[in-house]
JSON list of C-alpha atoms in Angstrom, two decimals:
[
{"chain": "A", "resi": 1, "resn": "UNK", "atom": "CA", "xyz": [-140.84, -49.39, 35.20]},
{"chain": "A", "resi": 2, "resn": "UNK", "atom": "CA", "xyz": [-139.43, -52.20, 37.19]},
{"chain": "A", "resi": 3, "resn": "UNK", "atom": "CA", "xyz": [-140.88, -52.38, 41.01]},
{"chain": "A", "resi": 4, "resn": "UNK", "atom": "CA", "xyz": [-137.55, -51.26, 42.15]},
{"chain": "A", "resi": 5, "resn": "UNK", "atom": "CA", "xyz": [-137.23, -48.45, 40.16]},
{"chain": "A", "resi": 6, "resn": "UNK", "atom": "CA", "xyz": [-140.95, -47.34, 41.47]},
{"chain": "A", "resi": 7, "resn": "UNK", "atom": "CA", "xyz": [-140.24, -48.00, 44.55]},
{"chain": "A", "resi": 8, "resn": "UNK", "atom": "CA", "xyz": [-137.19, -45.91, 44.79]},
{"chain": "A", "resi": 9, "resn": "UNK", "atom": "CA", "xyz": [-139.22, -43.34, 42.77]},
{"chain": "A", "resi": 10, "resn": "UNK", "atom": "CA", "xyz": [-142.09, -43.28, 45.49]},
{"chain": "A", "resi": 11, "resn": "UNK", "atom": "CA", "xyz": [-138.99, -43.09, 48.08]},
{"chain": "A", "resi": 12, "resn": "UNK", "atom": "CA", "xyz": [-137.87, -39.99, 46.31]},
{"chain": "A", "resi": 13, "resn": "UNK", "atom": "CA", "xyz": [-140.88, -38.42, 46.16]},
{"chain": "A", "resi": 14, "resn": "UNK", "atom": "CA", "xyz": [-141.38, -38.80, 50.31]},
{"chain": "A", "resi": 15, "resn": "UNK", "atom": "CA", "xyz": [-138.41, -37.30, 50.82]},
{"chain": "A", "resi": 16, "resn": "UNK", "atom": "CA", "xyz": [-139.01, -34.36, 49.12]},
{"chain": "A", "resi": 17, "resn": "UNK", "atom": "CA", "xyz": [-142.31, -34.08, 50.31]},
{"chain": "A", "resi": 18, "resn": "UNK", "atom": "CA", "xyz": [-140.96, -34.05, 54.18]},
{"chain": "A", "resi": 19, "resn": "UNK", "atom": "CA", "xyz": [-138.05, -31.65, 53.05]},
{"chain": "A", "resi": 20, "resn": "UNK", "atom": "CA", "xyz": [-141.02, -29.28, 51.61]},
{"chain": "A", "resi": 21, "resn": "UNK", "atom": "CA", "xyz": [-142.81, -29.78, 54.90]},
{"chain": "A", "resi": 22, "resn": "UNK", "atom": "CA", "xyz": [-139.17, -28.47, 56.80]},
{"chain": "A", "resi": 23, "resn": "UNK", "atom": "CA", "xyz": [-138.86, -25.64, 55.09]},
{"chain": "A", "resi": 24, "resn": "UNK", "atom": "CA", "xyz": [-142.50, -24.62, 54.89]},
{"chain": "A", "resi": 25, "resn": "UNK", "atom": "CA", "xyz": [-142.42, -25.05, 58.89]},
{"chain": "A", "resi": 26, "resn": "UNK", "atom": "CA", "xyz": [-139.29, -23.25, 59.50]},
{"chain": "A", "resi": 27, "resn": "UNK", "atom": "CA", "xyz": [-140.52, -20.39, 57.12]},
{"chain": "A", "resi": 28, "resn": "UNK", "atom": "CA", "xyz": [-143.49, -19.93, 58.77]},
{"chain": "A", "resi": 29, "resn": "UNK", "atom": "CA", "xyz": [-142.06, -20.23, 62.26]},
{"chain": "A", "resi": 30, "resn": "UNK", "atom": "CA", "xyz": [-139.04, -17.55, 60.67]},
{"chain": "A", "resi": 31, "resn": "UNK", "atom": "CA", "xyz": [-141.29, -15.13, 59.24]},
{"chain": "A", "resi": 32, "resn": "UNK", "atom": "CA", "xyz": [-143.12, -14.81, 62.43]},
{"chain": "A", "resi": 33, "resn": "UNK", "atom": "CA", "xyz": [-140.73, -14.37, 65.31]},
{"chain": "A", "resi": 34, "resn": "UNK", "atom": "CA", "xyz": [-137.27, -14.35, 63.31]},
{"chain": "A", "resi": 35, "resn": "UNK", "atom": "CA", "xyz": [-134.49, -16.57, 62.88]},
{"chain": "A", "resi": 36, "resn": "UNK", "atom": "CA", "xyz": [-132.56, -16.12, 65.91]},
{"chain": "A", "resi": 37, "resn": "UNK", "atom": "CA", "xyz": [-135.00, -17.67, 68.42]},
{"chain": "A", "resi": 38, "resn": "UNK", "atom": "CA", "xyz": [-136.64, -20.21, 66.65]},
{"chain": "A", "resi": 39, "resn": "UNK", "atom": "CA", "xyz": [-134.63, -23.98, 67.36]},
{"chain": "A", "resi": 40, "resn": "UNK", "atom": "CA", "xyz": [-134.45, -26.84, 65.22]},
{"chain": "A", "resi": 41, "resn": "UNK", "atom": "CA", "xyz": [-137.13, -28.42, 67.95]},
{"chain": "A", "resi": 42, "resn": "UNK", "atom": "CA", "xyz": [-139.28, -26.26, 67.20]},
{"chain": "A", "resi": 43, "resn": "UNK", "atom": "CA", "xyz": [-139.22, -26.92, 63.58]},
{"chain": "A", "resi": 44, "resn": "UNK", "atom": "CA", "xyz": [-139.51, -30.38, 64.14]},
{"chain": "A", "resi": 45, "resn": "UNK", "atom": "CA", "xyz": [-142.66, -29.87, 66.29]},
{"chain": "A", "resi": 46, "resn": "UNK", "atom": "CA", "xyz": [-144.51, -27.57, 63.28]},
{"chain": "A", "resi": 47, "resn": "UNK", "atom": "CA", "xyz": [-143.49, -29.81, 60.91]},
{"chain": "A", "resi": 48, "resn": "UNK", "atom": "CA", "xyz": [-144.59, -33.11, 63.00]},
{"chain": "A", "resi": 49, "resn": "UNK", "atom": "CA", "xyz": [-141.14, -34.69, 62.65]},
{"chain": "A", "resi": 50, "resn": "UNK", "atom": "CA", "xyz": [-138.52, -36.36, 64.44]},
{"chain": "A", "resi": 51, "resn": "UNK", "atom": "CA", "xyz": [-135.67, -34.27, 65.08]},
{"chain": "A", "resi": 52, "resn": "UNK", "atom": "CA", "xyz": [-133.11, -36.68, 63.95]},
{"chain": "A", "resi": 53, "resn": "UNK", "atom": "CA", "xyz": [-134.95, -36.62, 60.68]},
{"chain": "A", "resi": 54, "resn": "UNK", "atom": "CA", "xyz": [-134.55, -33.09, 60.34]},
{"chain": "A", "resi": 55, "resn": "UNK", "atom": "CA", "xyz": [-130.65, -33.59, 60.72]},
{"chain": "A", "resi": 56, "resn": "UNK", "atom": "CA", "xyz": [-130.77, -36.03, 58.00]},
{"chain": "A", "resi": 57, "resn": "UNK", "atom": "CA", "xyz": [-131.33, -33.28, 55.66]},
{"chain": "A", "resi": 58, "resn": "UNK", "atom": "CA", "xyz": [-129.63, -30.29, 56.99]},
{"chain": "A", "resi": 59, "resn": "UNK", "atom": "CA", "xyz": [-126.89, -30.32, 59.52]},
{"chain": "A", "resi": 60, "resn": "UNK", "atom": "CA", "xyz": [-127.49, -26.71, 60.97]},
{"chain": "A", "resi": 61, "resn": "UNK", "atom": "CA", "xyz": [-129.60, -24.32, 61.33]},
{"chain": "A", "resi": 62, "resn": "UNK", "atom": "CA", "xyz": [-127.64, -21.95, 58.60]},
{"chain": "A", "resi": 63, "resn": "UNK", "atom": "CA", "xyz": [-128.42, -24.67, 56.00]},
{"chain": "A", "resi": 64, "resn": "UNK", "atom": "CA", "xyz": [-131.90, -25.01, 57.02]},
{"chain": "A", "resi": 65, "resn": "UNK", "atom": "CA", "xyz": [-131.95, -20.56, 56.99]},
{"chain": "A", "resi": 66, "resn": "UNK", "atom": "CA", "xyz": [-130.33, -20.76, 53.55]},
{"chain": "A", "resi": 67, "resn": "UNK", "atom": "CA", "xyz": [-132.44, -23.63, 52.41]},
{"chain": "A", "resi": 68, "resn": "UNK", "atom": "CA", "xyz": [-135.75, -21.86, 53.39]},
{"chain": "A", "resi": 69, "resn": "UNK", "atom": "CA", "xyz": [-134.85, -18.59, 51.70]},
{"chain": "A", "resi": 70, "resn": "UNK", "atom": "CA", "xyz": [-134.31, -20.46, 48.34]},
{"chain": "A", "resi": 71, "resn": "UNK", "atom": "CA", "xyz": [-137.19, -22.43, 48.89]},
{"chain": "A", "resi": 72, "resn": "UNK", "atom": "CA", "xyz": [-139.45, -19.31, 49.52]},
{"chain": "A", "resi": 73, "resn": "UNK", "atom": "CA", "xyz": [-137.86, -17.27, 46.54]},
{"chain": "A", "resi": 74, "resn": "UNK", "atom": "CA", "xyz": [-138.41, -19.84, 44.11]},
{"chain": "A", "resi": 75, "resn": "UNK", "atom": "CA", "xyz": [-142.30, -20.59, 45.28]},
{"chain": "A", "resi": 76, "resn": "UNK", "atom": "CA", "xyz": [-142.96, -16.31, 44.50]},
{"chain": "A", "resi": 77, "resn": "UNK", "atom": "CA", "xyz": [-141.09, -17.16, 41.22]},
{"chain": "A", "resi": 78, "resn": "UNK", "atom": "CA", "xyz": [-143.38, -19.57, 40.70]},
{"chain": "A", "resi": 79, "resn": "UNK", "atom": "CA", "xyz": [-146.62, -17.33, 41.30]},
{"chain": "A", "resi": 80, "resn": "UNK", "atom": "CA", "xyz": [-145.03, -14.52, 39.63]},
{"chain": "A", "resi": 81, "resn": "UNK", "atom": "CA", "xyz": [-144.15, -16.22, 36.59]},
{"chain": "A", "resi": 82, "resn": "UNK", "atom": "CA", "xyz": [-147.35, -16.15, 34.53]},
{"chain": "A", "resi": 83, "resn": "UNK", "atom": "CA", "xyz": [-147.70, -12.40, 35.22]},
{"chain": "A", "resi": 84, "resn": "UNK", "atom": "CA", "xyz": [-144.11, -11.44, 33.95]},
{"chain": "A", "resi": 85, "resn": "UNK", "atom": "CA", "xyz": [-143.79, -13.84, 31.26]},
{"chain": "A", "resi": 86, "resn": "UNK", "atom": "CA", "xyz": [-146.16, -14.73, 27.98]},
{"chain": "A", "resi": 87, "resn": "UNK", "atom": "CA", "xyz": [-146.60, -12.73, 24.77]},
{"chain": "A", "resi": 88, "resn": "UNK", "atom": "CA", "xyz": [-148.99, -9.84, 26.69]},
{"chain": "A", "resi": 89, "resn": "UNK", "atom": "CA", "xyz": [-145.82, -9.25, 28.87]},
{"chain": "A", "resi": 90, "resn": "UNK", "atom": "CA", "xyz": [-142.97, -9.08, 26.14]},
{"chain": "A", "resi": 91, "resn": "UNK", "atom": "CA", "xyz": [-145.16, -6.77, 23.79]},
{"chain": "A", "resi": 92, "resn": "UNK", "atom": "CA", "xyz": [-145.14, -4.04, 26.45]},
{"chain": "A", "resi": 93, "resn": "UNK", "atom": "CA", "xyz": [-142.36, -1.03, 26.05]},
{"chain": "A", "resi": 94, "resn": "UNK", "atom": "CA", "xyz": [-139.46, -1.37, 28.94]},
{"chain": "A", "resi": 95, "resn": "UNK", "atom": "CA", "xyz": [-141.24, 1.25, 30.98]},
{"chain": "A", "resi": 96, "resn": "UNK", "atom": "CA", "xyz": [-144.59, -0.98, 30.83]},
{"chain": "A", "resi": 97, "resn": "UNK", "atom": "CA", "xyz": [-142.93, -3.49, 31.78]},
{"chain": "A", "resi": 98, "resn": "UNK", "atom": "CA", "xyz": [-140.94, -2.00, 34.66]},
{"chain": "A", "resi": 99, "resn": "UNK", "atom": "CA", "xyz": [-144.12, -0.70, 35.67]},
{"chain": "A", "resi": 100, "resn": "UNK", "atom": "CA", "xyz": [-146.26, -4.51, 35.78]},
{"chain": "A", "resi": 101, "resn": "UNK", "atom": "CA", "xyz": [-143.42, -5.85, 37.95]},
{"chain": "A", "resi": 102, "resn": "UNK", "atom": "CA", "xyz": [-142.98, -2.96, 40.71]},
{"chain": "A", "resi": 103, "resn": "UNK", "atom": "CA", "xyz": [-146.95, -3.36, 40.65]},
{"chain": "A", "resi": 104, "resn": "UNK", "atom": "CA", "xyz": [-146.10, -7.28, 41.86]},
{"chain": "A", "resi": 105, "resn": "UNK", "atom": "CA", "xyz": [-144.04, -5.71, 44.88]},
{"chain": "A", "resi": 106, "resn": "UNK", "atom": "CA", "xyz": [-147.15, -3.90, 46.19]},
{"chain": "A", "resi": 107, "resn": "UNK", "atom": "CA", "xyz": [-149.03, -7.17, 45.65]},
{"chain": "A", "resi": 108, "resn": "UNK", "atom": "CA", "xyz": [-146.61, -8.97, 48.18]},
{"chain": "A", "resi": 109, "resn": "UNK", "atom": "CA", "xyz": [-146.63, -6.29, 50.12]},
{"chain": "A", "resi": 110, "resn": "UNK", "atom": "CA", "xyz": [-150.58, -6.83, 50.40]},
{"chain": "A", "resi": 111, "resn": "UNK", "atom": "CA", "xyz": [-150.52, -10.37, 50.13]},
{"chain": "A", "resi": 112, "resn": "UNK", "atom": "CA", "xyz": [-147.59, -11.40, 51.34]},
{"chain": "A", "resi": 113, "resn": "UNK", "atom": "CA", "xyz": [-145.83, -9.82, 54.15]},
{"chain": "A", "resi": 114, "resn": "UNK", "atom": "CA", "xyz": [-144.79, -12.87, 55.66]},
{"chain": "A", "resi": 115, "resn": "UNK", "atom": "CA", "xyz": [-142.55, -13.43, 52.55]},
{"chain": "A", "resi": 116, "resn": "UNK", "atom": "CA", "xyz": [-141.09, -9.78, 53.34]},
{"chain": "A", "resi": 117, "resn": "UNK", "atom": "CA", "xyz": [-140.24, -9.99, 56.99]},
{"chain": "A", "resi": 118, "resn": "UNK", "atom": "CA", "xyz": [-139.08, -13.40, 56.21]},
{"chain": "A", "resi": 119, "resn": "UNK", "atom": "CA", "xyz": [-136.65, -11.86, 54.16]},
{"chain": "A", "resi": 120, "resn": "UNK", "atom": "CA", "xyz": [-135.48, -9.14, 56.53]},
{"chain": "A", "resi": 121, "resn": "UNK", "atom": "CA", "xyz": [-135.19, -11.58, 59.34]},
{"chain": "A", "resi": 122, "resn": "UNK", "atom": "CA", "xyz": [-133.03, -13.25, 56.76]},
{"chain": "A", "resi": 123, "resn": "UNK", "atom": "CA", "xyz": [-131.26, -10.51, 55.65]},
{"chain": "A", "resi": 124, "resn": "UNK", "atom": "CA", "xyz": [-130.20, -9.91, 59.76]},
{"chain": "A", "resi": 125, "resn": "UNK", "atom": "CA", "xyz": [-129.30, -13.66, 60.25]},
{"chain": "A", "resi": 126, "resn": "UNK", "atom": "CA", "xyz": [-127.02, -14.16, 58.16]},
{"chain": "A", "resi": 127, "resn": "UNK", "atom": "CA", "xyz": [-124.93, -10.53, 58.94]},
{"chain": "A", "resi": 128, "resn": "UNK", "atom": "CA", "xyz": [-124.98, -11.81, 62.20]},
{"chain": "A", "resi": 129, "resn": "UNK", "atom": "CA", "xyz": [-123.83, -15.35, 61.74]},
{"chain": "A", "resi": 130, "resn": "UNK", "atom": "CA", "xyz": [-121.18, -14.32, 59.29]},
{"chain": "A", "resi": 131, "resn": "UNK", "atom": "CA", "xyz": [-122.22, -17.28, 56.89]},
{"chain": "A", "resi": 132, "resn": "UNK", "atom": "CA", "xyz": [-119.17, -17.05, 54.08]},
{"chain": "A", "resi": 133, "resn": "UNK", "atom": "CA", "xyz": [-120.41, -16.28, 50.71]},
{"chain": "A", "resi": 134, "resn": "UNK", "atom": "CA", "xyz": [-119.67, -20.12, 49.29]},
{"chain": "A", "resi": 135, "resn": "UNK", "atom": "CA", "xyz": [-122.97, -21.54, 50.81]},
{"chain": "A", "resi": 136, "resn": "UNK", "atom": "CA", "xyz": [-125.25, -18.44, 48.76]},
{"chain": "A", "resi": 137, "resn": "UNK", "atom": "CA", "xyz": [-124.79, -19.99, 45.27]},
{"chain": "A", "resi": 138, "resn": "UNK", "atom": "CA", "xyz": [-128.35, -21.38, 45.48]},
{"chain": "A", "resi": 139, "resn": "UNK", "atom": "CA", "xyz": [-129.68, -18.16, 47.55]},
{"chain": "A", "resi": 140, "resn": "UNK", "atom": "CA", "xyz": [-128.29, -16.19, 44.66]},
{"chain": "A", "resi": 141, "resn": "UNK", "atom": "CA", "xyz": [-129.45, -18.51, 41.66]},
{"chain": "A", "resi": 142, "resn": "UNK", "atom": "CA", "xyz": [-133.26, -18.31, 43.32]},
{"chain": "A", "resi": 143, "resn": "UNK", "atom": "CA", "xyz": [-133.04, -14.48, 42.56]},
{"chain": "A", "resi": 144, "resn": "UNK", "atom": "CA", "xyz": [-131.75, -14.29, 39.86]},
{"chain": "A", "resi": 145, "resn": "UNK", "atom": "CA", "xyz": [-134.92, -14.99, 37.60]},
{"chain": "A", "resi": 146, "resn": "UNK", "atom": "CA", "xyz": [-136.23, -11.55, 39.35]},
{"chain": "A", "resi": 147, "resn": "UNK", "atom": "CA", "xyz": [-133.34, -9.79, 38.42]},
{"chain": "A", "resi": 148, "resn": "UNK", "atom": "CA", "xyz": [-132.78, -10.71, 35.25]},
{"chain": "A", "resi": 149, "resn": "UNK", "atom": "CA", "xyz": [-136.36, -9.52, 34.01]},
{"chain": "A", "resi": 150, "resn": "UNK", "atom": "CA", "xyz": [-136.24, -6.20, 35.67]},
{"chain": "A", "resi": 151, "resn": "UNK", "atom": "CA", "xyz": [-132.92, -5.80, 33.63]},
{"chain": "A", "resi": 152, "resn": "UNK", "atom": "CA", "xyz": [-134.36, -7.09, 30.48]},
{"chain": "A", "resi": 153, "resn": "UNK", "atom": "CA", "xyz": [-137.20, -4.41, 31.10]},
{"chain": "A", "resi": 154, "resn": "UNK", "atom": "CA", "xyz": [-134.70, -1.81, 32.27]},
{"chain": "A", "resi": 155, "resn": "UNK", "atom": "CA", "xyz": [-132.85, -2.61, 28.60]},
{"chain": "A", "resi": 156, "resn": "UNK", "atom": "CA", "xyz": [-135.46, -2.64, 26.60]},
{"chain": "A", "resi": 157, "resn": "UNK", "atom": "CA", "xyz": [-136.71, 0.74, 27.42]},
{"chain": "A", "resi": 158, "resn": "UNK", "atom": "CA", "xyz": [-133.33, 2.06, 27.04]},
{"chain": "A", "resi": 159, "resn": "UNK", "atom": "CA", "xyz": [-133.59, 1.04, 23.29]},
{"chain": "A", "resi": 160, "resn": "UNK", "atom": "CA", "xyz": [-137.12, 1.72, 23.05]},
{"chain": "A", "resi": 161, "resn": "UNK", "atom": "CA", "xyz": [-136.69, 5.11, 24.32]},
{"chain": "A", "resi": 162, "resn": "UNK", "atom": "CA", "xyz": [-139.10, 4.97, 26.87]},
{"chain": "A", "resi": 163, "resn": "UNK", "atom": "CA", "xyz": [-136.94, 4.69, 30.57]},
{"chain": "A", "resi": 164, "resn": "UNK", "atom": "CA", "xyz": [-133.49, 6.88, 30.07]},
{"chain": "A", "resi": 165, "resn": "UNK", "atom": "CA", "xyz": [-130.99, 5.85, 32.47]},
{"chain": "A", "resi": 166, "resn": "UNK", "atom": "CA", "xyz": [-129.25, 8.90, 34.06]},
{"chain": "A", "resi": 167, "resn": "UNK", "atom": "CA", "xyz": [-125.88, 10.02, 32.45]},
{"chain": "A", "resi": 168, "resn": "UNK", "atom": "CA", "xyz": [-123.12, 8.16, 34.08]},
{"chain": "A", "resi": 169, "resn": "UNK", "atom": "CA", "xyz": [-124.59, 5.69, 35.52]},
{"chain": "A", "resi": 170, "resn": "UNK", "atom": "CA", "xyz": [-124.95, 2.20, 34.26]},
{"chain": "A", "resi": 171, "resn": "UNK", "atom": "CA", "xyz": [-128.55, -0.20, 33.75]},
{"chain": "A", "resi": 172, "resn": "UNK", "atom": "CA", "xyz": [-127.20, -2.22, 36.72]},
{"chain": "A", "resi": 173, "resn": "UNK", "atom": "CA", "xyz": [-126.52, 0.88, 39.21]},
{"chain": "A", "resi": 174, "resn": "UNK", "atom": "CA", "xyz": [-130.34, 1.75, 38.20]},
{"chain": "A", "resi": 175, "resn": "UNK", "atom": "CA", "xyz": [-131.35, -1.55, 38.90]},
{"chain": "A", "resi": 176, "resn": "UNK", "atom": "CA", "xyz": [-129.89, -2.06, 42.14]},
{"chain": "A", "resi": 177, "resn": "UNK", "atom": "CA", "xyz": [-130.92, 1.39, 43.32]},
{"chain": "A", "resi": 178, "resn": "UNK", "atom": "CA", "xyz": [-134.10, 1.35, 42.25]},
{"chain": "A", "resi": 179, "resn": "UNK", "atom": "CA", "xyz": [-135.03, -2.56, 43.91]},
{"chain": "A", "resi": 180, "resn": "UNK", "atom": "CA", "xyz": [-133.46, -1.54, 46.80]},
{"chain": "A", "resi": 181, "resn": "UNK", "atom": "CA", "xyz": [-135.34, 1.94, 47.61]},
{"chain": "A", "resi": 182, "resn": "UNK", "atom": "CA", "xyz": [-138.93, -0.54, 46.70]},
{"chain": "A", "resi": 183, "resn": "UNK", "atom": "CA", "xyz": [-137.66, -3.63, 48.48]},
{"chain": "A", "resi": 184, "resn": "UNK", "atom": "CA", "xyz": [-136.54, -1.64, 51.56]},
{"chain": "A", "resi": 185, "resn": "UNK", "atom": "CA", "xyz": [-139.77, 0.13, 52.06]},
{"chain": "A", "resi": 186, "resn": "UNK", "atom": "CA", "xyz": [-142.33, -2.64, 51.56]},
{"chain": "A", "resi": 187, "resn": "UNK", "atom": "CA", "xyz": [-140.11, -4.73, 54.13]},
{"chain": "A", "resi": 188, "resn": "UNK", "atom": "CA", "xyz": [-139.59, -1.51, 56.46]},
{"chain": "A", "resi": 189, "resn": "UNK", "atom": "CA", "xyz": [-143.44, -1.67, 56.35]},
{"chain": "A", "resi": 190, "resn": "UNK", "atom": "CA", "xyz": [-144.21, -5.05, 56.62]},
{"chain": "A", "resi": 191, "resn": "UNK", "atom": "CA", "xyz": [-142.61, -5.17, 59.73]},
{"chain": "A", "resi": 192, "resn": "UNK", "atom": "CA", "xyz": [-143.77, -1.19, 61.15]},
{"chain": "A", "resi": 193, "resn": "UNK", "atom": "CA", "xyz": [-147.17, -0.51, 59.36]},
{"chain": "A", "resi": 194, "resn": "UNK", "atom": "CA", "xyz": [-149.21, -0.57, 63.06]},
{"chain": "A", "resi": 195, "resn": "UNK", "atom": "CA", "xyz": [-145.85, -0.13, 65.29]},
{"chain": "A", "resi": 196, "resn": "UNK", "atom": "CA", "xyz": [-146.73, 3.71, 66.03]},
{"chain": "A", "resi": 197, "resn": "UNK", "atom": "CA", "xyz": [-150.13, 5.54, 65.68]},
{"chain": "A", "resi": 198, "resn": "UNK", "atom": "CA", "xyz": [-148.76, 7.95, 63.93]},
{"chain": "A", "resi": 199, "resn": "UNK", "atom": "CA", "xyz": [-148.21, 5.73, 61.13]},
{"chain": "A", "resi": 200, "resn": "UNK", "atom": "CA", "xyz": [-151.93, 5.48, 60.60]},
{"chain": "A", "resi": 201, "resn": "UNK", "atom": "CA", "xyz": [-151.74, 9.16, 59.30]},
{"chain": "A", "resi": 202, "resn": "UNK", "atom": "CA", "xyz": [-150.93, 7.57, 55.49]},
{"chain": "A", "resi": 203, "resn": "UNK", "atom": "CA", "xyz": [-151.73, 4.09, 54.65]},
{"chain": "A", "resi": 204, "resn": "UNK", "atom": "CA", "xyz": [-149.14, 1.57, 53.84]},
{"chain": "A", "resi": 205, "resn": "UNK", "atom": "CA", "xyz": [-150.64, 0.53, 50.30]},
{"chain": "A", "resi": 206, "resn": "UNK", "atom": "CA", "xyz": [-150.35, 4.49, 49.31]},
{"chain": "A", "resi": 207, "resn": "UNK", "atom": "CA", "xyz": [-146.66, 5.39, 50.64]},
{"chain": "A", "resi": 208, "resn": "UNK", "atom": "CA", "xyz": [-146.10, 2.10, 47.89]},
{"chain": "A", "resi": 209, "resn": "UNK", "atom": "CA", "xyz": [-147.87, 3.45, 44.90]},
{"chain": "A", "resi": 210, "resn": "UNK", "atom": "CA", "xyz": [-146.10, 6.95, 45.50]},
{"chain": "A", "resi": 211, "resn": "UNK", "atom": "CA", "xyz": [-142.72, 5.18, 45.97]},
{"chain": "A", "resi": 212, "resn": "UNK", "atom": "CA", "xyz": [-143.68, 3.29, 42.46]},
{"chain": "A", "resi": 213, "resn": "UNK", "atom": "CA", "xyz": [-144.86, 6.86, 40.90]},
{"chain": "A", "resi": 214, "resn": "UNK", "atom": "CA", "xyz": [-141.85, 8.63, 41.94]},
{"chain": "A", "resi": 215, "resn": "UNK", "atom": "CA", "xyz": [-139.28, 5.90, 40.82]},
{"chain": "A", "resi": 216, "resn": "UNK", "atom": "CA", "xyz": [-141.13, 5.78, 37.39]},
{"chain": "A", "resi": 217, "resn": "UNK", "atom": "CA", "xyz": [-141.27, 9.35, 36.53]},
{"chain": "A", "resi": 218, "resn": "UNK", "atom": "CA", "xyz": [-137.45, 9.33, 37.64]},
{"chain": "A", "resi": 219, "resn": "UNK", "atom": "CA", "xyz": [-136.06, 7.38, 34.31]},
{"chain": "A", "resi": 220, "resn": "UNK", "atom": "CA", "xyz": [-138.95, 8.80, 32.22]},
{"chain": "A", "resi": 221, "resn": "UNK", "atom": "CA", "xyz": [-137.15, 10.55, 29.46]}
]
């Protein structure tokens, strides 16, 4: 490697280093108080940055919004990866497997809430902004690795006889209404757990599992 070529290398890896730092500030800053009222000084600030080198990078606050949702979607991948992946995993019937990665929601849900109001925050922002589809390519791509597995799972039991899909309805209609019913609660309770004593009555963690039980026995056969 020539000295230019290293020193272009190290220049590369700065940068992405200080983009990193960005959207590790903004999502922590996002996940706490929301999108809406958190400026691109304030990033700056948590991230110890100039402003102006914030703007280098992202020109608005939507692309440093969309930028931060990929970014945080593709760090769970990450961490989820060597649970729903690996011979262990792809020996296990569809329903097994189904089963190991709604288990992974209640671990965010204990784990990582921030992720989950993040996401809701998220979710709000950009109905509000009215950000046109065009800019969600990444967004969507960052997902995608989630989705596809649960559908693999969903498929498998389906030929393995162990998950029956109800009649009429299609593996990507179960899919989408099952992910929504466990992603809606664990972010409705992310955000509400402690909002109202009477909440106390049943713990968080439980109304999960029970969500999880009831969804499973649903496409037993």
């Amino acid at each position: 490697m020539t000295a230019i070529e290293k020193y272009n290398e190290e220049k590369q890896d700065v940068k992405s280093q200080r983009k990193i730092r960005i959207l590790s500030s903004a999502f922590d800053l996002f996940s706490e108080k929301g999108i809406d009222f958190i400026a691109i000084t304030d990033i700056a600030k948590k991230a110890e940055i100039g402003v102006a080198s914030i703007y280098r990078y992202y020109e608005t606050k939507d692309q440093i919004a969309i930028n931060t949702a990929v970014w945080a979607w593709n760090e769970r991948s990450t961490r989820l990866l060597p649970v729903i992946s690996g011979e262990a995993f792809e020996n296990k019937t569809g329903f097994e497997k189904l089963r190991t990665i709604f288990e992974v929601f209640n671990d965010l849900f204990e784990k990582d809430r921030a992720f989950l109001r993040f996401i809701y925050f998220f979710d709000s922002y950009v109905f509000r902004q009215d950000i046109t589809k065009e800019n969600f390519d990444d967004y969507e791509e960052s997902i995608k690795f989630i989705q596809d597995k649960i559908l693999d799972s969903i498929d498998k039991g389906i030929e393995d006889k162990t998950i029956k899909c109800p009649e009429g309805f299609t593996d990507r209609e179960l899919y989408y209404t099952i992910m929504h019913s466990l992603f809606s609660m664990v972010q409705k309770l992310s955000l509400s757990e402690n909002l109202l004593s009477m909440n106390a009555e049943v713990s968080a963690q439980k109304q999960i599992k029970l969500l999880i039980e009831m969804l499973l026995n649903s496409i037993k056969p």
